[in-house]
Each structure stands twice: as structure tokens, then as C-alpha cells.
């Protein structure tokens, strides 16, 4: 259990590390200087992180690892808040690993908050990962949404697209995100209630149009993205909606 004093100290030193960061370049930024108080704090927390990673490696069940990651994450929250408050380019394995964990245990809002910081400051993924931060976020969250439509909110998928739109990644990874967004728009079209007070202009047809665009973008990026049936279904829905308007 981290005391309130230690939480404050961790956050303060993380802010200090950011205030002494070098100007941002296209390369990944350096970690906090080892001979500084912030660097020493970072080294201690990084050692704790690696202990946690070894503990997780001993758990065979992915499902059982998820609550442990959520529990471990509490240790690093004050440091991460300080890093974000400093808003400076400092390579931080603690922050990026907690982003990965948050996706695993389902706190996608937190994962996206950390991911936004990591992308804006060009942080690198831990060395065992081959994907960039942007690619990891786009592909992992898209796959979660495609497996379970209730696991990722529509606005979260939109945030992922906005966050990773300019990032370089394999076409197949981005196609998964467009596919997930297309299916989310399609569900909104199918569930549209024209009598609702907040019903937008254009209604179900506008939602279906967005879905169609997402599916076509996925198909253009990856012929094997598995959206051809989705396109047929959404075209059928658009025709039905058009016929309803004409009648």
C-alpha cells in the first residue's frame, strides 16, 4: 500500500522529470536522467514494474492476469499522473506498460488517455513489442470490439481513429479499426429511434452511410478484411431506408 506522502512524492518527481526533458524530436525521447531524484524514483518504480511482469508471467490464465494488472496499476498511478501533468517528452516504460495493461483489464478510457500522451510525445513500446503505440492501440481495441460489440463504446472507437489516423501502420491493422467502426455505425443505424429527443438530423440513413464508408475503407486497405458481407447488408439497409423516404 502506497502512503499518501509517497504518492505525492512520486507525482512530484515525475513532474520534475518532465520539466527537465529534452526538446522533442522524431526519435523516441530519453528516459529520466539516472542521477536525478526523478531518475532514481523512476528506476525504483521500473524495478517494481519488472517484478510485477515476472509475477504475471507465472500466471497461465489470461483471464486471471487481468485483475492482477488492475491491482498492480494502482502502484504506478501517482507517477503516471505526474508524467502527464508535466506534458513533456520523456520515454517512460511505466506509462506505456500501464496503457497495455489497461486495454487488457478493460479500462479503455484510461488506456486512451495514456495512449494519447504516448503518441503525442513519440514514446516507444517496450522492447518485446514490434508494433508502435498507435498500431497497438488501433489493432488491439478493434479486435476487442469485433469479438464483443458491448466491450468498446462507439465514441471510444471514434477516439481511437482520431488518435491514430495519421500514424503509419500495416494496412491490415487499420482495416480492422475501420471494420469495427463500420459495424458500430451499422448497429446505430439499426437501433435508431426517430422519436428520441436527441435523434440527429439524417437519422438512420446517415448512420448507415457512415457504416458503408468505413466498410469500403477497410476493404480498400485489406481485401481479406471480411467486410464484403457487411457491405451487402448495409447497402440493403440503405436501399430500404431510401425506399421508406420515397413512400
PDB file of C-alpha atoms in Angstrom:
ATOM      1  CA  UNK A   1       0.000   0.000   0.000  1.00  0.00           C
ATOM      2  CA  UNK A   2       1.499   3.322  -1.077  1.00  0.00           C
ATOM      3  CA  UNK A   3       1.166   6.074   1.547  1.00  0.00           C
ATOM      4  CA  UNK A   4      -0.304   9.483   0.615  1.00  0.00           C
ATOM      5  CA  UNK A   5       3.157  11.014   1.132  1.00  0.00           C
ATOM      6  CA  UNK A   6       4.782   8.527  -1.267  1.00  0.00           C
ATOM      7  CA  UNK A   7       2.030   9.097  -3.842  1.00  0.00           C
ATOM      8  CA  UNK A   8       2.662  12.837  -3.654  1.00  0.00           C
ATOM      9  CA  UNK A   9       6.434  12.313  -3.863  1.00  0.00           C
ATOM     10  CA  UNK A  10       6.119  10.049  -6.911  1.00  0.00           C
ATOM     11  CA  UNK A  11       3.910  12.539  -8.726  1.00  0.00           C
ATOM     12  CA  UNK A  12       6.165  15.479  -7.859  1.00  0.00           C
ATOM     13  CA  UNK A  13       9.271  13.691  -9.123  1.00  0.00           C
ATOM     14  CA  UNK A  14       7.514  12.654 -12.326  1.00  0.00           C
ATOM     15  CA  UNK A  15       6.595  16.296 -12.942  1.00  0.00           C
ATOM     16  CA  UNK A  16      10.229  17.238 -12.270  1.00  0.00           C
ATOM     17  CA  UNK A  17      11.435  14.638 -14.768  1.00  0.00           C
ATOM     18  CA  UNK A  18       9.203  16.162 -17.419  1.00  0.00           C
ATOM     19  CA  UNK A  19      10.349  19.696 -16.673  1.00  0.00           C
ATOM     20  CA  UNK A  20      13.954  18.688 -17.438  1.00  0.00           C
ATOM     21  CA  UNK A  21      13.157  16.772 -20.618  1.00  0.00           C
ATOM     22  CA  UNK A  22      14.997  17.458 -23.843  1.00  0.00           C
ATOM     23  CA  UNK A  23      13.137  19.074 -26.751  1.00  0.00           C
ATOM     24  CA  UNK A  24      11.052  16.601 -28.759  1.00  0.00           C
ATOM     25  CA  UNK A  25      12.473  15.064 -31.951  1.00  0.00           C
ATOM     26  CA  UNK A  26      11.306  12.365 -34.344  1.00  0.00           C
ATOM     27  CA  UNK A  27      13.211   9.751 -32.318  1.00  0.00           C
ATOM     28  CA  UNK A  28      11.899   8.283 -29.090  1.00  0.00           C
ATOM     29  CA  UNK A  29      12.789  10.618 -26.186  1.00  0.00           C
ATOM     30  CA  UNK A  30      15.238   9.593 -23.431  1.00  0.00           C
ATOM     31  CA  UNK A  31      14.198   8.254 -20.030  1.00  0.00           C
ATOM     32  CA  UNK A  32      14.710  10.446 -16.929  1.00  0.00           C
ATOM     33  CA  UNK A  33      18.376  11.030 -16.047  1.00  0.00           C
ATOM     34  CA  UNK A  34      19.535   8.259 -13.697  1.00  0.00           C
ATOM     35  CA  UNK A  35      21.458  10.613 -11.393  1.00  0.00           C
ATOM     36  CA  UNK A  36      18.449  12.848 -10.672  1.00  0.00           C
ATOM     37  CA  UNK A  37      15.852  12.333  -7.905  1.00  0.00           C
ATOM     38  CA  UNK A  38      13.241  11.774 -10.619  1.00  0.00           C
ATOM     39  CA  UNK A  39      15.504   9.269 -12.352  1.00  0.00           C
ATOM     40  CA  UNK A  40      16.067   7.380  -9.114  1.00  0.00           C
ATOM     41  CA  UNK A  41      12.317   7.312  -8.459  1.00  0.00           C
ATOM     42  CA  UNK A  42      11.741   6.058 -11.997  1.00  0.00           C
ATOM     43  CA  UNK A  43      14.380   3.348 -11.576  1.00  0.00           C
ATOM     44  CA  UNK A  44      12.770   2.122  -8.365  1.00  0.00           C
ATOM     45  CA  UNK A  45       9.297   2.036  -9.907  1.00  0.00           C
ATOM     46  CA  UNK A  46      10.639   0.384 -13.034  1.00  0.00           C
ATOM     47  CA  UNK A  47      12.178  -2.355 -10.869  1.00  0.00           C
ATOM     48  CA  UNK A  48       8.769  -2.830  -9.211  1.00  0.00           C
ATOM     49  CA  UNK A  49       7.180  -2.965 -12.662  1.00  0.00           C
ATOM     50  CA  UNK A  50       9.538  -5.728 -13.757  1.00  0.00           C
ATOM     51  CA  UNK A  51       8.758  -7.653 -10.559  1.00  0.00           C
ATOM     52  CA  UNK A  52       5.072  -7.352 -11.453  1.00  0.00           C
ATOM     53  CA  UNK A  53       5.750  -8.541 -15.001  1.00  0.00           C
ATOM     54  CA  UNK A  54       7.561 -11.601 -13.668  1.00  0.00           C
ATOM     55  CA  UNK A  55       4.611 -12.326 -11.374  1.00  0.00           C
ATOM     56  CA  UNK A  56       2.231 -12.047 -14.308  1.00  0.00           C
ATOM     57  CA  UNK A  57       4.388 -14.405 -16.377  1.00  0.00           C
ATOM     58  CA  UNK A  58       3.831 -17.062 -13.713  1.00  0.00           C
ATOM     59  CA  UNK A  59       0.047 -16.913 -14.233  1.00  0.00           C
ATOM     60  CA  UNK A  60      -1.022 -19.107 -17.147  1.00  0.00           C
ATOM     61  CA  UNK A  61      -4.586 -17.817 -17.399  1.00  0.00           C
ATOM     62  CA  UNK A  62      -5.055 -14.593 -19.342  1.00  0.00           C
ATOM     63  CA  UNK A  63      -8.347 -14.062 -17.514  1.00  0.00           C
ATOM     64  CA  UNK A  64      -6.672 -14.340 -14.109  1.00  0.00           C
ATOM     65  CA  UNK A  65      -3.909 -11.944 -15.127  1.00  0.00           C
ATOM     66  CA  UNK A  66      -6.365  -9.118 -15.848  1.00  0.00           C
ATOM     67  CA  UNK A  67      -7.369  -8.319 -12.223  1.00  0.00           C
ATOM     68  CA  UNK A  68      -3.730  -8.566 -11.154  1.00  0.00           C
ATOM     69  CA  UNK A  69      -2.794  -5.950 -13.746  1.00  0.00           C
ATOM     70  CA  UNK A  70      -5.548  -3.666 -12.452  1.00  0.00           C
ATOM     71  CA  UNK A  71      -4.229  -4.157  -8.914  1.00  0.00           C
ATOM     72  CA  UNK A  72      -0.601  -3.531  -9.900  1.00  0.00           C
ATOM     73  CA  UNK A  73      -1.578  -0.404 -11.843  1.00  0.00           C
ATOM     74  CA  UNK A  74      -2.556   1.394  -8.632  1.00  0.00           C
ATOM     75  CA  UNK A  75       1.108   1.466  -7.576  1.00  0.00           C
ATOM     76  CA  UNK A  76       2.100   3.471 -10.635  1.00  0.00           C
ATOM     77  CA  UNK A  77      -0.871   5.849 -10.906  1.00  0.00           C
ATOM     78  CA  UNK A  78       0.719   8.785  -8.976  1.00  0.00           C
ATOM     79  CA  UNK A  79       3.872   8.649 -11.086  1.00  0.00           C
ATOM     80  CA  UNK A  80       1.861   8.499 -14.304  1.00  0.00           C
ATOM     81  CA  UNK A  81      -0.281  11.461 -13.261  1.00  0.00           C
ATOM     82  CA  UNK A  82       2.901  13.445 -12.695  1.00  0.00           C
ATOM     83  CA  UNK A  83       4.261  12.477 -16.103  1.00  0.00           C
ATOM     84  CA  UNK A  84       1.048  13.574 -17.800  1.00  0.00           C
ATOM     85  CA  UNK A  85       0.941  16.820 -15.809  1.00  0.00           C
ATOM     86  CA  UNK A  86       4.490  17.652 -16.912  1.00  0.00           C
ATOM     87  CA  UNK A  87       3.405  17.046 -20.518  1.00  0.00           C
ATOM     88  CA  UNK A  88       6.972  16.631 -21.782  1.00  0.00           C
ATOM     89  CA  UNK A  89       8.692  14.033 -23.989  1.00  0.00           C
ATOM     90  CA  UNK A  90      10.310  11.554 -21.596  1.00  0.00           C
ATOM     91  CA  UNK A  91      10.472   7.869 -22.513  1.00  0.00           C
ATOM     92  CA  UNK A  92       8.503   6.017 -19.857  1.00  0.00           C
ATOM     93  CA  UNK A  93       8.150   2.251 -19.832  1.00  0.00           C
ATOM     94  CA  UNK A  94       5.891   2.502 -16.778  1.00  0.00           C
ATOM     95  CA  UNK A  95       3.306   4.642 -18.559  1.00  0.00           C
ATOM     96  CA  UNK A  96       3.330   2.590 -21.761  1.00  0.00           C
ATOM     97  CA  UNK A  97       3.089  -0.734 -19.913  1.00  0.00           C
ATOM     98  CA  UNK A  98       0.148   0.586 -17.906  1.00  0.00           C
ATOM     99  CA  UNK A  99      -1.523   1.574 -21.178  1.00  0.00           C
ATOM    100  CA  UNK A 100      -1.138  -2.020 -22.368  1.00  0.00           C
ATOM    101  CA  UNK A 101      -2.473  -3.352 -19.080  1.00  0.00           C
ATOM    102  CA  UNK A 102      -5.471  -1.011 -19.135  1.00  0.00           C
ATOM    103  CA  UNK A 103      -6.520  -2.387 -22.512  1.00  0.00           C
ATOM    104  CA  UNK A 104      -6.260  -5.913 -21.079  1.00  0.00           C
ATOM    105  CA  UNK A 105      -8.322  -5.234 -17.958  1.00  0.00           C
ATOM    106  CA  UNK A 106     -10.873  -3.156 -19.850  1.00  0.00           C
ATOM    107  CA  UNK A 107     -10.337   0.437 -18.724  1.00  0.00           C
ATOM    108  CA  UNK A 108     -10.230   1.786 -22.261  1.00  0.00           C
ATOM    109  CA  UNK A 109     -10.739   5.417 -21.271  1.00  0.00           C
ATOM    110  CA  UNK A 110      -7.564   5.235 -19.176  1.00  0.00           C
ATOM    111  CA  UNK A 111      -5.732   3.336 -21.902  1.00  0.00           C
ATOM    112  CA  UNK A 112      -6.645   6.001 -24.459  1.00  0.00           C
ATOM    113  CA  UNK A 113      -5.569   8.784 -22.114  1.00  0.00           C
ATOM    114  CA  UNK A 114      -2.150   7.189 -21.713  1.00  0.00           C
ATOM    115  CA  UNK A 115      -2.018   6.310 -25.390  1.00  0.00           C
ATOM    116  CA  UNK A 116      -2.700   9.889 -26.406  1.00  0.00           C
ATOM    117  CA  UNK A 117       0.230  11.067 -24.284  1.00  0.00           C
ATOM    118  CA  UNK A 118       2.489   8.329 -25.659  1.00  0.00           C
ATOM    119  CA  UNK A 119       1.650   9.125 -29.277  1.00  0.00           C
ATOM    120  CA  UNK A 120       1.903  12.898 -28.852  1.00  0.00           C
ATOM    121  CA  UNK A 121       5.368  12.519 -27.307  1.00  0.00           C
ATOM    122  CA  UNK A 122       6.557   9.690 -29.573  1.00  0.00           C
ATOM    123  CA  UNK A 123       7.099   7.170 -26.783  1.00  0.00           C
ATOM    124  CA  UNK A 124       8.282   3.713 -27.785  1.00  0.00           C
ATOM    125  CA  UNK A 125       6.675   0.410 -26.858  1.00  0.00           C
ATOM    126  CA  UNK A 126       8.601  -1.940 -24.536  1.00  0.00           C
ATOM    127  CA  UNK A 127      11.324  -3.766 -26.456  1.00  0.00           C
ATOM    128  CA  UNK A 128       9.454  -7.084 -26.668  1.00  0.00           C
ATOM    129  CA  UNK A 129       6.745  -5.450 -28.819  1.00  0.00           C
ATOM    130  CA  UNK A 130       7.188  -4.998 -32.564  1.00  0.00           C
ATOM    131  CA  UNK A 131       4.203  -2.692 -33.108  1.00  0.00           C
ATOM    132  CA  UNK A 132       4.161   1.062 -32.488  1.00  0.00           C
ATOM    133  CA  UNK A 133       1.960   2.551 -29.777  1.00  0.00           C
ATOM    134  CA  UNK A 134      -0.557   3.754 -32.392  1.00  0.00           C
ATOM    135  CA  UNK A 135      -0.703   0.400 -34.171  1.00  0.00           C
ATOM    136  CA  UNK A 136      -1.061  -1.474 -30.891  1.00  0.00           C
ATOM    137  CA  UNK A 137      -3.948   0.724 -29.740  1.00  0.00           C
ATOM    138  CA  UNK A 138      -5.766   0.607 -33.085  1.00  0.00           C
ATOM    139  CA  UNK A 139      -5.445  -3.129 -33.610  1.00  0.00           C
ATOM    140  CA  UNK A 140      -5.998  -4.322 -30.025  1.00  0.00           C
ATOM    141  CA  UNK A 141      -9.081  -2.183 -29.384  1.00  0.00           C
ATOM    142  CA  UNK A 142     -10.520  -3.002 -32.816  1.00  0.00           C
ATOM    143  CA  UNK A 143     -10.111  -6.720 -32.137  1.00  0.00           C
ATOM    144  CA  UNK A 144     -11.830  -6.370 -28.767  1.00  0.00           C
ATOM    145  CA  UNK A 145     -14.755  -4.566 -30.430  1.00  0.00           C
ATOM    146  CA  UNK A 146     -15.026  -7.176 -33.183  1.00  0.00           C
ATOM    147  CA  UNK A 147     -15.128 -10.005 -30.630  1.00  0.00           C
ATOM    148  CA  UNK A 148     -17.592  -8.291 -28.273  1.00  0.00           C
ATOM    149  CA  UNK A 149     -19.676  -5.373 -29.546  1.00  0.00           C
ATOM    150  CA  UNK A 150     -20.510  -4.286 -25.998  1.00  0.00           C
ATOM    151  CA  UNK A 151     -16.886  -4.118 -24.836  1.00  0.00           C
ATOM    152  CA  UNK A 152     -15.987  -0.897 -26.680  1.00  0.00           C
ATOM    153  CA  UNK A 153     -18.207   2.178 -26.880  1.00  0.00           C
ATOM    154  CA  UNK A 154     -18.811   3.875 -30.228  1.00  0.00           C
ATOM    155  CA  UNK A 155     -17.165   7.083 -29.018  1.00  0.00           C
ATOM    156  CA  UNK A 156     -14.095   5.132 -27.902  1.00  0.00           C
ATOM    157  CA  UNK A 157     -13.693   3.674 -31.391  1.00  0.00           C
ATOM    158  CA  UNK A 158     -14.006   7.201 -32.762  1.00  0.00           C
ATOM    159  CA  UNK A 159     -11.316   8.372 -30.351  1.00  0.00           C
ATOM    160  CA  UNK A 160      -9.020   5.563 -31.498  1.00  0.00           C
ATOM    161  CA  UNK A 161      -9.484   6.590 -35.133  1.00  0.00           C
ATOM    162  CA  UNK A 162      -8.838  10.246 -34.349  1.00  0.00           C
ATOM    163  CA  UNK A 163      -5.775   9.365 -32.294  1.00  0.00           C
ATOM    164  CA  UNK A 164      -4.187   7.032 -34.853  1.00  0.00           C
ATOM    165  CA  UNK A 165      -5.402   8.499 -38.153  1.00  0.00           C
ATOM    166  CA  UNK A 166      -2.009   9.927 -39.157  1.00  0.00           C
ATOM    167  CA  UNK A 167       0.071   7.054 -37.810  1.00  0.00           C
ATOM    168  CA  UNK A 168       1.977   4.666 -40.051  1.00  0.00           C
ATOM    169  CA  UNK A 169       0.905   1.062 -39.528  1.00  0.00           C
ATOM    170  CA  UNK A 170       0.175  -2.057 -41.606  1.00  0.00           C
ATOM    171  CA  UNK A 171      -2.943  -1.692 -43.752  1.00  0.00           C
ATOM    172  CA  UNK A 172      -4.442  -4.814 -42.175  1.00  0.00           C
ATOM    173  CA  UNK A 173      -4.323  -3.227 -38.714  1.00  0.00           C
ATOM    174  CA  UNK A 174      -6.089  -0.058 -39.807  1.00  0.00           C
ATOM    175  CA  UNK A 175      -8.617  -2.121 -41.781  1.00  0.00           C
ATOM    176  CA  UNK A 176      -9.648  -3.848 -38.545  1.00  0.00           C
ATOM    177  CA  UNK A 177     -10.386  -0.466 -36.993  1.00  0.00           C
ATOM    178  CA  UNK A 178     -12.490   0.642 -39.972  1.00  0.00           C
ATOM    179  CA  UNK A 179     -14.329  -2.689 -39.848  1.00  0.00           C
ATOM    180  CA  UNK A 180     -15.070  -2.281 -36.137  1.00  0.00           C
ATOM    181  CA  UNK A 181     -16.269   1.297 -36.676  1.00  0.00           C
ATOM    182  CA  UNK A 182     -18.406   0.210 -39.614  1.00  0.00           C
ATOM    183  CA  UNK A 183     -20.168  -2.398 -37.532  1.00  0.00           C
ATOM    184  CA  UNK A 184     -20.664   0.110 -34.730  1.00  0.00           C
ATOM    185  CA  UNK A 185     -22.247   2.619 -37.139  1.00  0.00           C
ATOM    186  CA  UNK A 186     -24.390  -0.171 -38.606  1.00  0.00           C
ATOM    187  CA  UNK A 187     -25.726  -1.085 -35.170  1.00  0.00           C
ATOM    188  CA  UNK A 188     -26.556   2.559 -34.531  1.00  0.00           C
ATOM    189  CA  UNK A 189     -28.456   2.666 -37.827  1.00  0.00           C
ATOM    190  CA  UNK A 190     -30.388  -0.496 -36.996  1.00  0.00           C
ATOM    191  CA  UNK A 191     -31.220   0.711 -33.465  1.00  0.00           C
ATOM    192  CA  UNK A 192     -32.077   4.267 -34.498  1.00  0.00           C
ATOM    193  CA  UNK A 193     -35.138   5.738 -32.792  1.00  0.00           C
ATOM    194  CA  UNK A 194     -36.527   8.683 -34.750  1.00  0.00           C
ATOM    195  CA  UNK A 195     -38.759   9.646 -31.809  1.00  0.00           C
ATOM    196  CA  UNK A 196     -35.849  10.193 -29.413  1.00  0.00           C
ATOM    197  CA  UNK A 197     -35.289  13.783 -28.268  1.00  0.00           C
ATOM    198  CA  UNK A 198     -31.616  13.655 -29.265  1.00  0.00           C
ATOM    199  CA  UNK A 199     -32.169  11.984 -32.644  1.00  0.00           C
ATOM    200  CA  UNK A 200     -29.692  13.601 -35.092  1.00  0.00           C
ATOM    201  CA  UNK A 201     -30.525  15.018 -38.495  1.00  0.00           C
ATOM    202  CA  UNK A 202     -30.267  12.431 -41.232  1.00  0.00           C
ATOM    203  CA  UNK A 203     -31.183   9.666 -38.848  1.00  0.00           C
ATOM    204  CA  UNK A 204     -30.605   6.015 -39.597  1.00  0.00           C
ATOM    205  CA  UNK A 205     -29.639   6.737 -43.216  1.00  0.00           C
ATOM    206  CA  UNK A 206     -26.758   8.967 -42.077  1.00  0.00           C
ATOM    207  CA  UNK A 207     -25.511   6.279 -39.698  1.00  0.00           C
ATOM    208  CA  UNK A 208     -25.775   3.623 -42.409  1.00  0.00           C
ATOM    209  CA  UNK A 209     -23.859   5.873 -44.785  1.00  0.00           C
ATOM    210  CA  UNK A 210     -21.055   6.191 -42.244  1.00  0.00           C
ATOM    211  CA  UNK A 211     -21.003   2.404 -41.875  1.00  0.00           C
ATOM    212  CA  UNK A 212     -20.800   1.931 -45.638  1.00  0.00           C
ATOM    213  CA  UNK A 213     -17.863   4.337 -45.861  1.00  0.00           C
ATOM    214  CA  UNK A 214     -15.982   2.558 -43.066  1.00  0.00           C
ATOM    215  CA  UNK A 215     -16.508  -0.849 -44.695  1.00  0.00           C
ATOM    216  CA  UNK A 216     -15.280   0.365 -48.067  1.00  0.00           C
ATOM    217  CA  UNK A 217     -12.198   1.897 -46.446  1.00  0.00           C
ATOM    218  CA  UNK A 218     -11.487  -1.422 -44.728  1.00  0.00           C
ATOM    219  CA  UNK A 219     -11.889  -3.315 -47.996  1.00  0.00           C
ATOM    220  CA  UNK A 220      -9.605  -0.921 -49.856  1.00  0.00           C
ATOM    221  CA  UNK A 221      -6.881  -1.448 -47.261  1.00  0.00           C
ATOM    222  CA  UNK A 222      -7.293  -5.195 -46.999  1.00  0.00           C
ATOM    223  CA  UNK A 223      -9.174  -7.393 -49.489  1.00  0.00           C
ATOM    224  CA  UNK A 224      -9.289 -10.100 -46.810  1.00  0.00           C
ATOM    225  CA  UNK A 225     -10.730  -7.838 -44.087  1.00  0.00           C
ATOM    226  CA  UNK A 226     -14.023  -9.758 -44.118  1.00  0.00           C
ATOM    227  CA  UNK A 227     -16.356  -6.845 -44.820  1.00  0.00           C
ATOM    228  CA  UNK A 228     -17.921  -7.916 -48.137  1.00  0.00           C
ATOM    229  CA  UNK A 229     -20.962  -9.362 -46.399  1.00  0.00           C
ATOM    230  CA  UNK A 230     -21.183  -6.252 -44.211  1.00  0.00           C
ATOM    231  CA  UNK A 231     -21.208  -4.087 -47.339  1.00  0.00           C
ATOM    232  CA  UNK A 232     -24.038  -6.098 -48.882  1.00  0.00           C
ATOM    233  CA  UNK A 233     -26.063  -5.849 -45.676  1.00  0.00           C
ATOM    234  CA  UNK A 234     -25.547  -2.113 -45.266  1.00  0.00           C
ATOM    235  CA  UNK A 235     -26.379  -1.469 -48.937  1.00  0.00           C
ATOM    236  CA  UNK A 236     -29.594  -3.415 -48.428  1.00  0.00           C
ATOM    237  CA  UNK A 237     -30.399  -1.292 -45.370  1.00  0.00           C
ATOM    238  CA  UNK A 238     -29.652   1.938 -47.232  1.00  0.00           C
ATOM    239  CA  UNK A 239     -31.966   0.886 -50.055  1.00  0.00           C
ATOM    240  CA  UNK A 240     -34.741   0.070 -47.579  1.00  0.00           C
ATOM    241  CA  UNK A 241     -34.282   3.425 -45.865  1.00  0.00           C
ATOM    242  CA  UNK A 242     -34.318   5.199 -49.217  1.00  0.00           C
ATOM    243  CA  UNK A 243     -37.497   3.384 -50.259  1.00  0.00           C
ATOM    244  CA  UNK A 244     -39.109   4.353 -46.952  1.00  0.00           C
ATOM    245  CA  UNK A 245     -38.326   8.029 -47.596  1.00  0.00           C
ATOM    246  CA  UNK A 246     -39.868   7.838 -51.080  1.00  0.00           C
ATOM    247  CA  UNK A 247     -43.071   6.177 -49.944  1.00  0.00           C
TER     248      UNK A 247
END
